[in-house]
Amino acid sequence: MASIEVGILGATGQVGQQFVALLTHHPWFRVAWLGASERSAGKPYREATAWRLPALLTDSVGRLKVQAAAPAGAPKLVFSGLDSSVAGDIEAAFAQAGHIVVSNSRNYRMEATVPLLIPEVNADHLALLAAQGAATGWKGRIVTNPNCAVVVLAMALAPLRQFGLKKTMITTLQAISGAGYPGVPSWDILGNVIPFIGGGEEEKIETETNKILGAVKSGRVENHPVTVSAAVTRVPVHNGHTGSIAVALEQQPDLDTIIDAWNSFRGKPQELGLPSAPPQPIVYLTEQNRPQPALDANRDDGMTVTVGRLRRCPVLGYKFAALGHNTIRGAAGAAILNAELMHREGLL
Ligand code: NAP
């Protein structure tokens, strides 16, 4: 029986719906509270949200009345899929009031005492929480997960740190669900590619990656020195961000050694058997035309990053393609995995 009550901020949005869907049969967490804007507050969730996921919306959640995004009455553990234009103040108010906020928004990701977590890659970054209260004055805590394109890059690069990561270039092909709903107008995206995503998408890829791959030393993150260059595009794909990635390494491992490093990569979630942990977080696909979002984004309930097409690159040394589900591994599923890890580490 799920015993820990949780709330969802931004519950009516694209990521919020994914939280509801993923938490419906969660063994530990039970959705007890939903928050969104004044536009939705006071309405039953089924009315306030335009449900557009294949999973059924259950009556128990569909009937919950959406609340304004204020801490009074919310459970201690709150997931956040708030629009970043409002997440800063609202998440701080919840943390101030003693809540644990497990957030998708960009607002606090780069704060020195806020963990930017991928549990397979940097579970030890939770140590930053010890100093968060003193640095911010919050009674509660904020923990974040990366931008949805960053998670694909950082997961693919993490097993390559052992070979001496020097430089990487990524061109993304990002799904329309990454833009929220209604997102990009159909007129603009159908049959088209848009070589720009607002909100500092390229800058996020070029900074968050270094923090995630960095090491905690004396209570702070020492960023990984890899140089990251990103070019982002929006493509007419429903779900799944693809990255076309090139990388320069200090060592020159053969291709099979790199593929082995990906396939054998495991982390704390697998060791602890966390409920949302995929059995193999990175899977190398040997078919020459994979990964593809339509075929591979949902692998292991959307929590696996798939990689393929590793080959030599005449410029940087190696190149490959990687793919992850943006609203699951890149958002709601990532945050739920973070909370599962925190629960097992006694931090909730
Ligand atoms: P979205 O579909 O536009 O949903 C935004 C949510 O924020 C809605 O629930 C909305 O409530 C709420 N909201 C807006 N203004 C508010 C206000 N003034 N007060 C309280 N709530 C307010 O966006 P999304 O795609 O789910 O993204 C949510 C967050 O996750 C963003 O910060 C985004 O950058 C991040 N993220 C998204 C993805 C992705 O793939 N989509 C991946 C990673 C991270 P109403 O319905 O009541 O307006």
XYZ file of C-alpha atoms and ligand atoms in Angstrom:
396
model
C 0.000 0.000 0.000
C 1.302 3.446 -0.956
C 1.711 5.252 2.338
C 3.498 8.549 1.673
C 1.160 11.352 0.634
C 2.512 13.615 -2.093
C 1.419 16.801 -3.810
C 1.974 17.935 -7.397
C 2.541 21.589 -8.240
C 1.730 22.398 -11.858
C -0.445 19.270 -11.881
C -2.502 20.376 -14.889
C 0.482 20.764 -17.240
C 2.283 18.405 -19.546
C 4.748 17.294 -16.853
C 2.084 17.436 -14.128
C -0.054 14.912 -16.011
C 2.929 12.634 -16.388
C 3.433 12.813 -12.587
C -0.197 11.809 -12.066
C 0.114 8.914 -14.527
C 3.390 7.595 -13.091
C 2.251 7.920 -9.463
C -1.123 6.233 -9.947
C 0.182 2.770 -9.081
C 3.298 3.803 -7.177
C 4.128 1.440 -4.306
C 5.234 4.209 -1.885
C 3.730 7.545 -2.998
C 0.023 8.434 -3.124
C -1.251 11.593 -4.825
C -3.211 13.533 -2.212
C -2.938 17.158 -3.319
C -2.810 18.993 -6.659
C -1.828 22.618 -7.179
C -1.916 24.881 -10.231
C -2.765 28.474 -11.157
C -5.808 30.511 -10.130
C -7.275 29.509 -13.524
C -7.538 25.906 -12.335
C -7.954 26.317 -8.568
C -11.324 25.187 -7.191
C -12.091 22.852 -10.121
C -12.001 19.041 -9.969
C -8.760 17.910 -11.612
C -10.595 16.158 -14.464
C -12.189 19.475 -15.405
C -9.134 21.654 -14.844
C -6.780 19.640 -17.008
C -7.101 18.586 -20.645
C -5.891 15.009 -20.078
C -3.896 13.839 -23.082
C -1.964 10.785 -21.950
C -2.843 7.228 -22.991
C -2.953 6.154 -19.308
C -6.446 6.350 -17.770
C -7.072 9.152 -15.299
C -8.477 7.420 -12.218
C -11.534 8.763 -10.424
C -9.671 9.120 -7.143
C -7.325 11.700 -8.707
C -9.799 13.053 -11.283
C -12.118 14.097 -8.445
C -9.453 15.877 -6.355
C -10.065 19.593 -6.213
C -7.145 21.606 -7.608
C -5.713 24.053 -5.082
C -3.961 27.366 -5.556
C -0.175 26.915 -5.462
C 0.295 27.814 -1.789
C 1.758 25.582 0.924
C -1.147 25.485 3.409
C -2.662 21.995 3.443
C -0.130 20.435 1.042
C 1.744 17.237 2.012
C 5.379 17.504 3.054
C 6.671 15.971 -0.209
C 5.711 18.013 -3.255
C 6.715 17.379 -6.856
C 6.875 20.448 -9.062
C 6.143 20.777 -12.770
C 5.479 24.509 -12.542
C 6.081 26.880 -15.375
C 9.500 28.387 -14.729
C 8.108 31.936 -14.850
C 6.426 31.249 -11.489
C 8.385 28.291 -10.067
C 11.044 30.448 -8.389
C 8.766 32.183 -5.885
C 6.314 29.324 -5.406
C 8.929 26.627 -4.798
C 10.797 28.914 -2.382
C 7.551 29.528 -0.459
C 7.024 25.769 -0.117
C 10.628 25.169 0.965
C 10.371 28.059 3.399
C 7.266 26.438 4.897
C 9.151 23.161 5.477
C 8.221 21.156 2.373
C 10.554 18.942 0.384
C 10.193 20.185 -3.206
C 11.389 17.808 -5.915
C 11.399 20.060 -8.939
C 11.640 19.940 -12.714
C 11.974 23.646 -13.193
C 15.197 25.344 -14.058
C 15.044 28.045 -11.380
C 17.208 26.456 -8.633
C 19.206 23.875 -10.587
C 22.464 25.813 -10.537
C 22.262 27.002 -6.900
C 25.346 25.851 -4.993
C 23.444 23.948 -2.280
C 20.713 22.508 -4.538
C 21.413 18.999 -5.868
C 20.929 18.644 -9.627
C 20.424 14.923 -9.617
C 20.503 11.949 -11.915
C 20.516 9.201 -9.294
C 22.554 6.790 -11.450
C 25.203 9.457 -12.074
C 25.578 11.647 -8.994
C 23.547 10.283 -6.072
C 26.294 11.596 -3.770
C 25.280 15.184 -4.673
C 22.473 14.795 -2.103
C 25.213 15.703 0.403
C 24.694 19.345 -0.671
C 21.413 19.346 1.261
C 23.262 19.489 4.580
C 24.236 23.109 3.872
C 21.022 24.201 2.118
C 19.117 25.305 5.207
C 21.915 27.578 6.415
C 22.484 29.034 2.923
C 18.832 29.779 2.155
C 16.974 29.997 5.462
C 14.514 27.346 4.216
C 13.105 24.890 6.754
C 12.458 22.417 3.928
C 14.626 21.563 0.929
C 14.659 21.777 -2.886
C 16.118 19.043 -5.082
C 16.073 19.306 -8.885
C 16.414 17.139 -11.961
C 18.083 18.292 -15.175
C 16.643 19.837 -18.289
C 15.101 17.172 -20.525
C 17.833 17.346 -23.188
C 20.629 17.484 -20.594
C 19.582 14.176 -19.067
C 20.208 12.400 -22.387
C 23.663 13.938 -22.793
C 24.735 13.561 -19.163
C 23.635 9.924 -18.979
C 25.472 9.074 -22.203
C 28.637 10.875 -21.050
C 28.729 9.606 -17.450
C 30.221 6.167 -18.296
C 32.794 7.887 -20.545
C 34.313 9.947 -17.687
C 36.723 7.059 -17.060
C 38.295 7.673 -20.508
C 38.954 11.375 -19.816
C 36.117 13.479 -21.216
C 37.518 16.579 -22.913
C 34.947 18.083 -25.286
C 31.512 17.318 -26.574
C 29.170 18.743 -29.191
C 25.466 17.967 -29.272
C 22.756 18.818 -31.778
C 19.356 18.001 -30.311
C 16.130 17.016 -32.071
C 13.561 17.798 -29.391
C 9.942 16.647 -29.220
C 7.007 19.046 -29.123
C 5.852 17.754 -25.701
C 8.959 19.469 -24.337
C 7.311 22.825 -24.984
C 4.316 22.210 -22.688
C 0.752 22.468 -23.976
C -0.349 23.863 -26.391
C 3.330 24.517 -27.034
C 4.500 25.206 -30.574
C 1.627 26.058 -32.986
C 0.945 23.219 -35.445
C 1.391 25.685 -38.318
C 4.997 26.242 -37.243
C 6.052 22.663 -36.489
C 4.265 20.359 -38.975
C 6.655 19.307 -41.724
C 9.281 21.596 -40.256
C 12.397 21.902 -38.066
C 12.888 24.962 -35.873
C 16.546 25.687 -35.034
C 15.797 27.543 -31.799
C 14.275 26.770 -28.382
C 13.761 29.671 -26.012
C 14.351 29.828 -22.279
C 18.117 29.439 -22.582
C 17.968 25.797 -23.752
C 21.485 25.744 -25.198
C 22.944 27.503 -22.161
C 21.287 24.955 -19.857
C 22.933 22.099 -21.756
C 26.285 23.872 -21.626
C 26.192 24.426 -17.836
C 24.018 21.781 -16.173
C 26.047 18.944 -17.721
C 29.228 20.113 -15.966
C 27.517 20.302 -12.579
C 25.929 16.847 -12.932
C 29.191 15.179 -13.982
C 31.139 17.050 -11.289
C 32.304 15.717 -7.933
C 31.309 16.870 -4.450
C 34.395 18.070 -2.582
C 34.303 19.785 0.811
C 30.549 20.186 0.613
C 30.399 21.807 -2.836
C 30.301 20.614 -6.431
C 33.503 20.908 -8.380
C 32.224 21.057 -11.971
C 33.518 18.549 -14.506
C 35.853 20.384 -16.915
C 34.349 18.949 -20.141
C 33.650 21.673 -22.703
C 30.097 21.414 -24.031
C 28.742 22.997 -27.203
C 25.009 22.647 -27.903
C 22.741 23.435 -30.852
C 19.060 22.736 -30.286
C 16.187 22.104 -32.680
C 12.467 21.427 -32.241
C 11.142 18.664 -34.519
C 7.648 17.265 -35.187
C 7.963 14.312 -32.799
C 5.488 13.726 -29.942
C 7.813 12.405 -27.233
C 11.547 11.726 -27.002
C 14.522 14.033 -27.341
C 17.291 12.744 -29.606
C 20.874 14.019 -29.463
C 23.431 13.703 -32.214
C 26.606 13.780 -30.123
C 30.355 13.910 -30.802
C 32.951 13.541 -28.080
C 36.701 13.967 -27.618
C 38.375 11.694 -25.034
C 41.900 11.756 -23.594
C 42.252 7.998 -24.064
C 41.444 6.220 -27.309
C 39.309 3.214 -26.285
C 38.065 0.975 -29.072
C 34.367 1.126 -29.930
C 33.507 -2.122 -28.124
C 35.054 -0.831 -24.905
C 32.793 2.226 -25.049
C 29.729 0.120 -25.810
C 30.607 -2.096 -22.831
C 30.922 0.968 -20.607
C 27.394 2.031 -21.568
C 25.776 -1.399 -21.286
C 27.393 -2.222 -17.934
C 26.660 1.190 -16.376
C 24.606 0.907 -13.167
C 24.013 3.249 -10.230
C 22.406 3.612 -6.824
C 18.827 3.114 -8.127
C 19.691 -0.316 -9.506
C 21.711 -1.223 -6.398
C 18.816 -0.233 -4.123
C 16.118 -1.663 -6.424
C 14.175 1.629 -6.461
C 10.662 1.199 -7.898
C 11.220 3.480 -10.922
C 14.766 2.314 -11.673
C 15.195 0.761 -15.120
C 17.164 -2.491 -14.937
C 19.772 -1.165 -17.381
C 19.779 2.645 -17.485
C 21.693 2.903 -20.779
C 21.065 0.405 -23.554
C 23.186 0.344 -26.710
C 21.118 -0.604 -29.760
C 23.020 -2.428 -32.470
C 20.611 -1.772 -35.375
C 22.107 0.833 -37.652
C 18.949 2.971 -37.743
C 18.281 3.242 -33.986
C 17.496 4.801 -31.557
C 14.254 6.307 -32.863
C 11.756 8.199 -30.696
C 8.729 6.339 -32.086
C 10.273 2.957 -31.273
C 12.583 3.494 -28.320
C 11.455 6.441 -26.153
C 9.104 4.291 -24.029
C 11.617 1.554 -23.282
C 11.351 0.398 -19.640
C 8.454 2.779 -18.993
C 10.398 5.687 -20.473
C 13.271 5.509 -17.961
C 15.995 4.032 -20.182
C 18.316 6.134 -22.328
C 19.053 4.386 -25.611
C 22.262 4.942 -27.551
C 23.316 3.802 -31.007
C 25.433 4.423 -34.085
C 28.767 4.743 -32.285
C 31.448 5.397 -34.881
C 34.668 7.333 -35.395
C 34.416 11.095 -35.865
C 37.136 12.809 -37.921
C 36.740 16.001 -35.879
C 36.365 14.952 -32.219
C 37.137 11.226 -32.246
C 33.780 9.532 -31.613
C 30.145 10.205 -32.503
C 26.826 8.554 -31.692
C 23.081 9.121 -31.248
C 21.257 9.068 -27.889
C 17.572 9.303 -26.967
C 15.500 9.763 -23.817
C 11.806 10.284 -23.042
C 11.591 13.980 -22.233
C 8.537 14.049 -19.962
C 9.502 10.799 -18.162
C 13.311 10.358 -17.892
C 13.650 14.076 -18.598
C 10.994 15.281 -16.138
C 8.375 13.458 -14.016
C 10.035 10.024 -13.936
C 13.360 11.657 -13.068
C 11.836 13.576 -10.156
C 10.065 10.467 -8.848
C 13.347 8.528 -8.981
C 14.987 11.388 -7.043
C 12.299 11.193 -4.356
C 12.618 7.404 -4.170
C 16.351 7.764 -3.586
C 15.751 10.436 -0.932
C 13.261 8.163 0.804
C 15.726 5.285 0.897
C 18.461 7.645 2.146
C 16.191 8.848 4.986
C 15.884 12.384 3.602
C 12.118 12.727 3.331
P 2.911 23.344 -19.047
O 2.240 22.194 -19.727
O 2.765 24.692 -19.649
O 2.351 23.390 -17.518
C 2.639 24.459 -16.652
C 1.975 24.259 -15.292
O 2.283 25.408 -14.486
C 0.449 24.147 -15.340
O -0.006 23.231 -14.360
C -0.012 25.553 -14.954
O -1.294 25.605 -14.331
C 1.060 25.920 -13.945
N 1.127 27.379 -13.777
C 1.301 28.322 -14.750
N 1.243 29.569 -14.204
C 1.006 29.395 -12.877
C 0.834 30.280 -11.779
N 0.879 31.622 -11.929
N 0.634 29.750 -10.544
C 0.579 28.406 -10.363
N 0.726 27.515 -11.368
C 0.940 27.996 -12.612
O 4.470 23.100 -18.877
P 5.310 21.695 -18.793
O 5.797 21.297 -20.124
O 4.501 20.745 -17.983
O 6.583 22.157 -17.977
C 6.533 22.408 -16.584
C 7.933 22.690 -16.041
O 8.747 21.546 -16.216
C 8.634 23.846 -16.747
O 9.409 24.544 -15.797
C 9.497 23.147 -17.770
O 10.621 23.912 -18.137
C 9.908 21.889 -17.000
N 10.231 20.739 -17.834
C 9.434 20.344 -18.861
C 9.795 19.216 -19.598
C 8.964 18.709 -20.766
O 9.452 17.810 -21.477
N 7.759 19.196 -20.996
C 10.944 18.513 -19.296
C 11.733 18.940 -18.226
C 11.371 20.042 -17.517
P -2.629 26.025 -15.156
O -3.026 24.839 -16.000
O -3.616 26.296 -14.064
O -2.286 27.228 -15.973
